[in-house]
XYZ file of C-alpha atoms in Angstrom:
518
model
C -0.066 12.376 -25.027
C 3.056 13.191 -22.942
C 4.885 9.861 -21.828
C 8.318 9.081 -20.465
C 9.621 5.495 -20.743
C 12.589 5.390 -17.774
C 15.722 3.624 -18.087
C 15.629 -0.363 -16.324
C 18.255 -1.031 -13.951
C 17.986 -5.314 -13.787
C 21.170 -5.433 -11.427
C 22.125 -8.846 -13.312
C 19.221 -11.021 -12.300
C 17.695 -11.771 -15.004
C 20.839 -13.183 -16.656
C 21.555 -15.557 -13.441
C 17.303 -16.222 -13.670
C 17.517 -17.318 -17.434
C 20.739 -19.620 -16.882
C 19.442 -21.131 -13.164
C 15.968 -22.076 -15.991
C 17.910 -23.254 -18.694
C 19.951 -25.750 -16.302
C 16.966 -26.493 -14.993
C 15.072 -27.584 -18.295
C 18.001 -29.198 -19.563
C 17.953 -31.390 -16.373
C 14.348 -32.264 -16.891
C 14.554 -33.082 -20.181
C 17.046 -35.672 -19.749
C 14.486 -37.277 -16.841
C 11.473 -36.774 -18.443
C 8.939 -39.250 -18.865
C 5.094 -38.986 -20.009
C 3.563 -39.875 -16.950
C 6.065 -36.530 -15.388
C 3.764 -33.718 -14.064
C 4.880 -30.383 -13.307
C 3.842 -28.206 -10.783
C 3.025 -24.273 -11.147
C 6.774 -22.533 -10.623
C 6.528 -19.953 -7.347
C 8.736 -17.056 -7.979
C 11.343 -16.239 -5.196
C 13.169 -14.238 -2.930
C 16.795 -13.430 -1.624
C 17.039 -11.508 1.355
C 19.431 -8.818 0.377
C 19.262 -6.664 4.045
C 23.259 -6.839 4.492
C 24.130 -5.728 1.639
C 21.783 -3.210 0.962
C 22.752 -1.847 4.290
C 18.940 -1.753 5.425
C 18.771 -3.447 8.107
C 17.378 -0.813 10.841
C 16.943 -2.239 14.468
C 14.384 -0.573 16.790
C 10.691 -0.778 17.415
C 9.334 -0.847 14.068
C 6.066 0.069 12.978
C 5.935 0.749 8.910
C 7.488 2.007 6.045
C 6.635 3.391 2.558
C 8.698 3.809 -0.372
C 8.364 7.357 -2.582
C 10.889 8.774 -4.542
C 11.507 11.587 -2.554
C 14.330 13.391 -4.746
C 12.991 12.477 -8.261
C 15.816 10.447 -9.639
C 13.500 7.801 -10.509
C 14.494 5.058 -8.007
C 12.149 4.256 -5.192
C 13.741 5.696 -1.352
C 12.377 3.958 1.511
C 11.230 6.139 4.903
C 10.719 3.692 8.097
C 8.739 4.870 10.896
C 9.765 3.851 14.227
C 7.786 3.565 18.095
C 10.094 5.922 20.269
C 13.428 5.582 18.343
C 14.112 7.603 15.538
C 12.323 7.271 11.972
C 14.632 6.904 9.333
C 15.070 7.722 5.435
C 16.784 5.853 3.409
C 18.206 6.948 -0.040
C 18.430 4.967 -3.046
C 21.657 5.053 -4.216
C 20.897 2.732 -7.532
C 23.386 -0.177 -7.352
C 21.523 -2.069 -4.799
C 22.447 -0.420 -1.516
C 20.617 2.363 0.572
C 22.205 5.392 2.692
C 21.193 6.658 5.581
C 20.162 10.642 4.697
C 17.818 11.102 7.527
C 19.759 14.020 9.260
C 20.834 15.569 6.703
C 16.640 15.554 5.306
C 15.158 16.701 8.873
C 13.338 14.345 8.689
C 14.543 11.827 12.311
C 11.241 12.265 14.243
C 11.865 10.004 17.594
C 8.296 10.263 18.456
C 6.254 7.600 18.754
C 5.447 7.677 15.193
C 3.214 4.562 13.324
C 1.538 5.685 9.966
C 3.718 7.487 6.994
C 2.042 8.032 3.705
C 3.751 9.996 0.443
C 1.842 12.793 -0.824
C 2.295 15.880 -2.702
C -0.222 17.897 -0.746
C 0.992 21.416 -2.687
C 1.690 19.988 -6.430
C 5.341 21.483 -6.919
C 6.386 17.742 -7.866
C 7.671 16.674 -5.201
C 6.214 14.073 -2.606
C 5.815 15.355 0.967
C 5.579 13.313 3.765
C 2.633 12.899 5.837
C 3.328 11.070 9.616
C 1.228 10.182 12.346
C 2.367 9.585 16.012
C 1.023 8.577 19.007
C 1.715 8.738 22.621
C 3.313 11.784 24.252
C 2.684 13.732 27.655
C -0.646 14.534 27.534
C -3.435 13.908 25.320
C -1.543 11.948 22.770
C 0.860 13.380 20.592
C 1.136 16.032 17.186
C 0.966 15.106 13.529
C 3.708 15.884 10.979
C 3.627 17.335 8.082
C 7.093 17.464 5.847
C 7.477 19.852 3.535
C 9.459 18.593 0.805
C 11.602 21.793 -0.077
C 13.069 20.154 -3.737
C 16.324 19.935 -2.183
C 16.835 17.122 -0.396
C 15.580 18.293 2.638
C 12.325 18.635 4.422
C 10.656 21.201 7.187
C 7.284 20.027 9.306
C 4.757 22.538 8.490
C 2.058 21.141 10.364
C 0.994 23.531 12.925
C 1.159 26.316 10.035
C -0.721 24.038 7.628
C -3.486 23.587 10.182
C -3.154 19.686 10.404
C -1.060 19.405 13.660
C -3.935 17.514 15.626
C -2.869 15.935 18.766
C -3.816 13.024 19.572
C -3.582 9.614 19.849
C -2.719 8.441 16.239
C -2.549 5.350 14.538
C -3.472 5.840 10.490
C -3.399 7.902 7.398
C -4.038 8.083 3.505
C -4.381 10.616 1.026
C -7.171 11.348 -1.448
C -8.815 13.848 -3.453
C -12.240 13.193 -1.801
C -14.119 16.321 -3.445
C -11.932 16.436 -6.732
C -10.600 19.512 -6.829
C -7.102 19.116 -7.726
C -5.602 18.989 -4.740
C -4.813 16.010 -2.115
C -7.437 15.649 1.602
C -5.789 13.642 4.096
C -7.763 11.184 6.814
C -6.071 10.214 10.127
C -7.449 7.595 12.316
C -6.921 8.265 16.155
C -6.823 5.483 18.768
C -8.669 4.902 22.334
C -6.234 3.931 24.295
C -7.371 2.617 27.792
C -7.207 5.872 29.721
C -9.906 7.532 27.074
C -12.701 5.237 26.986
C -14.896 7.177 24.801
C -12.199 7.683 21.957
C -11.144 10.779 19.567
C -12.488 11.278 16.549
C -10.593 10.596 13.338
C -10.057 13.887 11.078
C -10.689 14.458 7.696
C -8.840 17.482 6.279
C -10.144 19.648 3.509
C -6.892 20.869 1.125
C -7.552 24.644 0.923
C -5.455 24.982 -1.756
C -2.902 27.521 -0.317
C -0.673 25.579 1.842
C -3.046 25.075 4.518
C -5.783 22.659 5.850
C -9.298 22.749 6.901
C -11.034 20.297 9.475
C -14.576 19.239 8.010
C -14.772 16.268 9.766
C -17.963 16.920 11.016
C -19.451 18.554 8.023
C -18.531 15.648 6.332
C -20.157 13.522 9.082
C -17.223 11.037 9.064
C -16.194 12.317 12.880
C -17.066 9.275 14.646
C -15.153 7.959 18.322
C -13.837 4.790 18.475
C -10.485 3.056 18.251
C -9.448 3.917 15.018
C -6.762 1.934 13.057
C -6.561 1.318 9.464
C -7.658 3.399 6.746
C -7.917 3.399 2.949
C -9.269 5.134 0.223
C -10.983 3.822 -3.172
C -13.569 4.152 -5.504
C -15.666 1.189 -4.724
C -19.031 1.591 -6.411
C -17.294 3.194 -9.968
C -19.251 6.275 -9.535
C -15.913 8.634 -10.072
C -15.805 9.764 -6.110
C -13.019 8.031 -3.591
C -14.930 6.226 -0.717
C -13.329 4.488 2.060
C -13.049 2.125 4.218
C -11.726 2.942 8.432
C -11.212 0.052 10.705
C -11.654 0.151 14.787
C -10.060 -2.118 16.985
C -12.755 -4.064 18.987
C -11.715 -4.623 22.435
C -14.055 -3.908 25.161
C -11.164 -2.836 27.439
C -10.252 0.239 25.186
C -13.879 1.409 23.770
C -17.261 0.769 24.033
C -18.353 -2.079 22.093
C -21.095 0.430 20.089
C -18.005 2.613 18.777
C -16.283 -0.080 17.952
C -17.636 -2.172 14.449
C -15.671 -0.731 11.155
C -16.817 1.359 8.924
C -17.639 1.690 5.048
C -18.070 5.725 4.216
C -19.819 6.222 0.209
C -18.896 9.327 -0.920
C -21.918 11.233 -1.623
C -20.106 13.475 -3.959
C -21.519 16.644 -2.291
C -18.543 16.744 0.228
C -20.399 14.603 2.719
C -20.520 10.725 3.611
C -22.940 8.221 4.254
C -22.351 4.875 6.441
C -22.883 2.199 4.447
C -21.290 -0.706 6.254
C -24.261 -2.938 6.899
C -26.299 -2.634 3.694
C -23.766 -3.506 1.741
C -22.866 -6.512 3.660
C -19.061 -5.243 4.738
C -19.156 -5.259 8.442
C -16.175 -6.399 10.604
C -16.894 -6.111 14.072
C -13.875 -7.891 14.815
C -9.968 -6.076 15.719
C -9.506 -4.298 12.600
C -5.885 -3.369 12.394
C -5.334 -3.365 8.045
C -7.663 -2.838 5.336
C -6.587 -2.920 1.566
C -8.741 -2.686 -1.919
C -7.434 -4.597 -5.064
C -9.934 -6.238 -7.732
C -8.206 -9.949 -7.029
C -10.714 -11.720 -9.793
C -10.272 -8.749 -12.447
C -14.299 -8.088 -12.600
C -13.453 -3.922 -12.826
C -14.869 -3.627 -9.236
C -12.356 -3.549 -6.204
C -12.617 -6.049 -3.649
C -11.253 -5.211 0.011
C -9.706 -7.641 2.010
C -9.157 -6.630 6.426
C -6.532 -7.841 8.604
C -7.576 -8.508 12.149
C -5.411 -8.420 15.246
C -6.709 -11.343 17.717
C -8.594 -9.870 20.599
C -7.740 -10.729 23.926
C -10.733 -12.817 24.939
C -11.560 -14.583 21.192
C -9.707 -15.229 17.912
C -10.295 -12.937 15.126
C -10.380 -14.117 11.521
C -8.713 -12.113 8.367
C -11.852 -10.938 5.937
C -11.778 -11.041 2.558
C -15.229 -9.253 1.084
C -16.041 -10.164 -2.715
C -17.253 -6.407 -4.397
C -20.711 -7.891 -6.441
C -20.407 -5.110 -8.166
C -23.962 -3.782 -7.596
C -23.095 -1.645 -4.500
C -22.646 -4.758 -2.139
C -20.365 -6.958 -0.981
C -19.796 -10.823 -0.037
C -17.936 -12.491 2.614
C -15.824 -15.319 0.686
C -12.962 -15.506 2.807
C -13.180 -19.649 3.791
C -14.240 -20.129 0.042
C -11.131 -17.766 -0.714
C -8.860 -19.682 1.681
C -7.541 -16.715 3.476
C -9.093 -16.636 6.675
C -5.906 -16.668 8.713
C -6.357 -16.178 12.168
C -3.134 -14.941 13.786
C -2.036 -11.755 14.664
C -2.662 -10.037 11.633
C -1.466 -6.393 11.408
C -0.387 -4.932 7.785
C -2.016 -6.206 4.707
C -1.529 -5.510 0.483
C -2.319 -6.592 -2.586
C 0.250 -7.275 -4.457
C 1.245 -9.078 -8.417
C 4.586 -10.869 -7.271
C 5.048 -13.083 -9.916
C 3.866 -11.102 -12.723
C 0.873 -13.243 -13.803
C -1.809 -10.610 -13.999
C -3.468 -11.875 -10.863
C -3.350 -9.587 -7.444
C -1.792 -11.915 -4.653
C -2.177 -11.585 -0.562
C 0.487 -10.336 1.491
C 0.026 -10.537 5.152
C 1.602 -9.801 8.151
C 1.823 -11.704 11.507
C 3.360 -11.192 14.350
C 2.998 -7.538 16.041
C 4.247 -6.303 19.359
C 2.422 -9.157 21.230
C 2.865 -12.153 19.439
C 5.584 -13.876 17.224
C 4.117 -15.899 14.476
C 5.099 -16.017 10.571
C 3.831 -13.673 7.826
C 1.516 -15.110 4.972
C 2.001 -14.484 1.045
C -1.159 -15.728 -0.662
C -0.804 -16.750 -4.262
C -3.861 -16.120 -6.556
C -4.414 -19.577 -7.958
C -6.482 -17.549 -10.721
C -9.700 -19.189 -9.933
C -10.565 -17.014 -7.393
C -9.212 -19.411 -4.809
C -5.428 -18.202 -2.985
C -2.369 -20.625 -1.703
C -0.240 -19.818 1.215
C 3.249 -20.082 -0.639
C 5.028 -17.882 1.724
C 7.968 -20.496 2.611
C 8.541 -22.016 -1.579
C 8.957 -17.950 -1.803
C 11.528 -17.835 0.687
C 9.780 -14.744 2.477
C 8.271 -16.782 5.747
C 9.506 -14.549 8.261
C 8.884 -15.740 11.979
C 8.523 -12.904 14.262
C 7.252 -9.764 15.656
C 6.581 -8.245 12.141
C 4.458 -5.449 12.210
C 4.529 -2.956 8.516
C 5.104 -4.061 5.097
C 5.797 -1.910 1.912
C 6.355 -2.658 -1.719
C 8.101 -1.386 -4.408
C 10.325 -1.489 -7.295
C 13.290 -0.357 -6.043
C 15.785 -1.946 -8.674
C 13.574 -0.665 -11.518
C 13.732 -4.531 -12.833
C 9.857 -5.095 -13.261
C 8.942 -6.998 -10.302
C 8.139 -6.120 -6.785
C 10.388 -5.829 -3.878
C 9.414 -6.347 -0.296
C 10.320 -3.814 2.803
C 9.644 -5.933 6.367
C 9.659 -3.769 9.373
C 9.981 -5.631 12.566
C 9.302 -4.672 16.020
C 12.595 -4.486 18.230
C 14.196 -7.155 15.618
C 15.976 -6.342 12.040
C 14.064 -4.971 9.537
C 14.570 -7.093 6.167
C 14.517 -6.509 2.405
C 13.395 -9.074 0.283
C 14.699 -8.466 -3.521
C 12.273 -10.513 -5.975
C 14.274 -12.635 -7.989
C 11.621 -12.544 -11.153
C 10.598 -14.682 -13.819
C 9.859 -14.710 -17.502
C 6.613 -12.934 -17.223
C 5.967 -9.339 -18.680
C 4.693 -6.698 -17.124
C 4.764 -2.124 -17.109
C 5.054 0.233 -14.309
C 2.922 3.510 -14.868
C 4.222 6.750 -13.099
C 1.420 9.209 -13.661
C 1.456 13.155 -13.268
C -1.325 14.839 -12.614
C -2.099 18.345 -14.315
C -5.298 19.027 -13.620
C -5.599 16.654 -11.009
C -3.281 15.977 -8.075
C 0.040 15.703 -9.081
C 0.933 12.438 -7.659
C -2.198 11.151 -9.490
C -2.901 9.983 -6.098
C -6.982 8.217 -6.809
C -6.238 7.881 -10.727
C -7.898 4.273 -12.034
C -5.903 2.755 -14.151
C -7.005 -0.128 -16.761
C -4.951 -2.642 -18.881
C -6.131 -4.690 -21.462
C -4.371 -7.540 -22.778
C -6.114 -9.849 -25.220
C -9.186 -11.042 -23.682
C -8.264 -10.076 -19.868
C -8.825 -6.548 -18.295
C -6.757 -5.571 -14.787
C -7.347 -2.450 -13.022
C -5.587 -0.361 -10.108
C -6.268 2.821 -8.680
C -2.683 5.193 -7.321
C -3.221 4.114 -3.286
C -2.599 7.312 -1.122
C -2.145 5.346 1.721
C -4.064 1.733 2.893
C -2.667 -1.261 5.272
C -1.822 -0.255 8.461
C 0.837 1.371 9.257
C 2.566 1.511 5.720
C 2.425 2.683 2.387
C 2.991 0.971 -0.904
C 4.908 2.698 -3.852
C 2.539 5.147 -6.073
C 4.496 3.674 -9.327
C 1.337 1.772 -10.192
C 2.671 -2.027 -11.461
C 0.909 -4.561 -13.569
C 2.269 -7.971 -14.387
C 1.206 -8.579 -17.353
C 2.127 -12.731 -18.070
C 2.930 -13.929 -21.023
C 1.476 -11.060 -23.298
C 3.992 -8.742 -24.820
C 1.749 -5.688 -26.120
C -1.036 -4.094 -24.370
C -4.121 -3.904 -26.303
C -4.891 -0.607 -24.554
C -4.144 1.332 -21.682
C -6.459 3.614 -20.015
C -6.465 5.905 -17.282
C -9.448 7.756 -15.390
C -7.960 10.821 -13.523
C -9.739 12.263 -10.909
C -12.505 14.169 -11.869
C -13.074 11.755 -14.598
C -11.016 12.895 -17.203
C -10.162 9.471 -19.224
C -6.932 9.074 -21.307
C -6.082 5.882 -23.776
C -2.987 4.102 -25.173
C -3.243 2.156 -27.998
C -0.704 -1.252 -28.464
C 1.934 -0.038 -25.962
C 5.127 -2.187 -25.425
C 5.463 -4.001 -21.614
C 9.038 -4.111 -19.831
C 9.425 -0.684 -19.151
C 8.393 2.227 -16.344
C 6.280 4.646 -18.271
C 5.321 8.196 -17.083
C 2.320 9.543 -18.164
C 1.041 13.507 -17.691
C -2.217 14.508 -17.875
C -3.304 15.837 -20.947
């Protein structure tokens, strides 16, 4: 077993954490009485933008952190409607510079979805990136290169994967399990084509280049595609997915419009699924995210809706019953927001063990406040988005998170639309928790579709390395667990793709721990 434990940069906080508690108790203590109750502690936020020098202005759409240069700290690229994308480099002491020139990487299209993938296996992430308008039929997809040296060329059009059109999402996965990373885009109707383009799904051929099997696959279907994401749902070792349409009978025809649920048939083709196993959203689909929030072992996917012109359009949250079907428990759940919902993850902020809700609100058309959902543990969530110190009010529209001070606990990237975007450092807590960098060998080298179990004492997470799910944004492929109060892990497994299964016995927490594929 080949494992790297990296170095944890906690910029101070923890120190200014421990004496904020310890004033804190000691205040208490000196008011306590017996009849005192205390309520559950919500971990917090500073908004660190300034400082960090982050704080992009244009018309936002997403963002996705990767650590494009391998130094081990998390970069953040930020995709932007008509005004230049940027990339920002980590430069480890809390502040970010702007190295999108000298990259090649400032496409001023009018890019939306961005997902990190390394499509080749040399070891270092490329850059998938999906735009949309342009004269014409919509506009090309990009594909950068990573060339190991800081810099980056689109190889798209020789890669085969150029595909104009009107694009809106994107995610990586090894769909047939060969080793090497297929991509998905979702294209968009737009008013002036009322019968839709069909989302792509592109084979890996193994040689630099891509093949289009959407058809052969049968997953070629028009609509008004939005939000896509990849994940094993029925533990069967193949990646399925999920790929949301926007339902609005202006743009497409209501019968293209309802979402679908794709089963991998593990033959290279796909079979709809949607209706028999109880997942359909026929509403406006904009982000869709999987993350087993009640630690069963099956992954639960929760879709953020965009309210249609003519009728409101609730968020869905659809309970995995582990038998192939799913449940709508979203009013049970108490996250059936009904705003203008665009980005969505699933996300352990305060280190508990439990997956939490993030949400965003707002969008181009609307401004309205974003929604953090705290897992009460019960199966049951609380909005606890302003105790947090993270309710932004406006036109939000991408989200991404990541560990980008290598202290243990996440960080949040806001992009806003025509406002300041704004990064939220988590100020952390006492809880314990591991990040897990894994390196595919045999399989992908990202480890992009790896599940990845933790068992402490009696209670069991699981995670799977996202290739791309929300909306327009991308979460970090350092896969994080928060791990509460326990400070070994009982064991530590991980399913590569293909099904390959490695195992770590009583492993320490605290720590970012690669892991290559043995």
């Amino acid at each position: 077993m080949i494992k790297t434990e990296k170095p944890i940069n906690k910029f101070n906080k923890r120190e200014r954490l421990k004496k904020c508690s310890l004033f804190l108790f000691l205040f208490l203590a000196n008011s306590f009485t017996p009849t005192m109750a205390f309520a559950q502690t919500v971990t917090t936020f500073t908004d660190v933008t300034v400082t960090a020098s982050v704080g992009n202005t244009a018309r936002g759409m997403g963002a996705a952190w990767g650590d494009y240069n391998n130094d081990g700290l998390l970069d953040v690229y930020v995709s932007n409607y008509k005004d230049e994308n940027i990339l920002y480099k980590n430069n480890g002491d809390g502040t970010f510079y702007d190295d999108t020139d000298a990259a090649n990487v400032g496409n001023t299209d009018a890019s939306t979805d961005i997902a990190w993938g390394d499509y080749n296996n040399d070891g270092f992430l490329d850059l998938f990136l999906v735009n949309d308008v342009a004269p014409g039929y919509g506009a090309k997809k990009v594909l950068y290169k990573n060339n190991g040296d800081g810099t980056f060329a689109n190889v798209a059009k020789t890669a085969g994967i150029e595909n104009t059109a009107f694009g809106m999402g994107v995610a990586w996965a090894d769909y047939d399990n060969d080793g090497y990373l297929d991509v998905y885009v979702t294209n968009n109707a737009h008013a002036m084509i009322c019968d839709g383009q069909p989302n792509k799904l592109f084979r890996n051929k193994k040689d630099g280049t891509f093949e289009d099997i959407t058809d052969a696959a049968g997953v070629g279907d028009l609509g008004n595609g939005m939000g896509v994401a990849w994940c094993d749902y029925d533990n069967d070792g193949y990646q399925d997915f999920y790929v949301l349409n926007f339902d609005n009978s202006n743009f497409s025809p209501p019968e293209n419009t309802p979402s679908i649920l794709y089963k991998n048939n593990g033959d290279g083709t796909f079979t709809r699924v949607t209706d028999s196993a109880g997942a359909k959203n026929s509403l406006g689909g904009f982000g869709v995210a999987w993350g087993d929030y009640n630690n069963d072992g099956y992954m639960d996917v929760f879709i953020a809706n965009l309210k249609d012109i003519l009728a409101s359009a609730k968020n869905v949250l659809f309970k995995n019953n582990g038998n192939g079907t799913f449940s709508d428990v979203t009013d049970t759940a108490g996250v059936g927001d009904e705003e203008e919902s665009t980005e969505v993850t699933w996300v352990d902020y305060d280190n508990d063990g439990d997956l939490d809700l993030h949400v965003v609100n707002g969008g181009i058309g609307a401004s309205q406040a974003c929604v953090l959902y705290r897992n009460n543990g019960d199966e049951t969530f609380t909005d606890v988005v302003g105790e947090a110190s993270i309710r932004y009010v406006g036109h939000a529209e991408g989200a991404s998170w990541g560990d980008y001070d290598n202290d243990g606990d996440m960080d949040l990237y806001l992009v806003n639309y025509g406002e300041p975007n704004v990064l939220y450092q988590n100020n952390g807590n006492d809880n314990h928790w591991i990040i897990i960098k894994p390196v595919g060998t045999i399989s992908n080298k990202a480890g992009i579709g790896a599940r990845i179990k933790v068992t402490t004492g009696t209670k069991t997470q699981i995670r799977e390395v996202d290739g791309g799910s929300g909306f327009c944004s991308q979460d970090s492929l350092w896969v994080h667990f928060g791990l509460g109060s326990a400070e070994t892990i009982d064991t530590l497994e991980i399913k590569w793709p293909g099904g390959k299964v490695q195992t770590l016995f009583n492993e320490s927490t605290n720590k970012i721990l690669e892991i290559k594929e043995e």
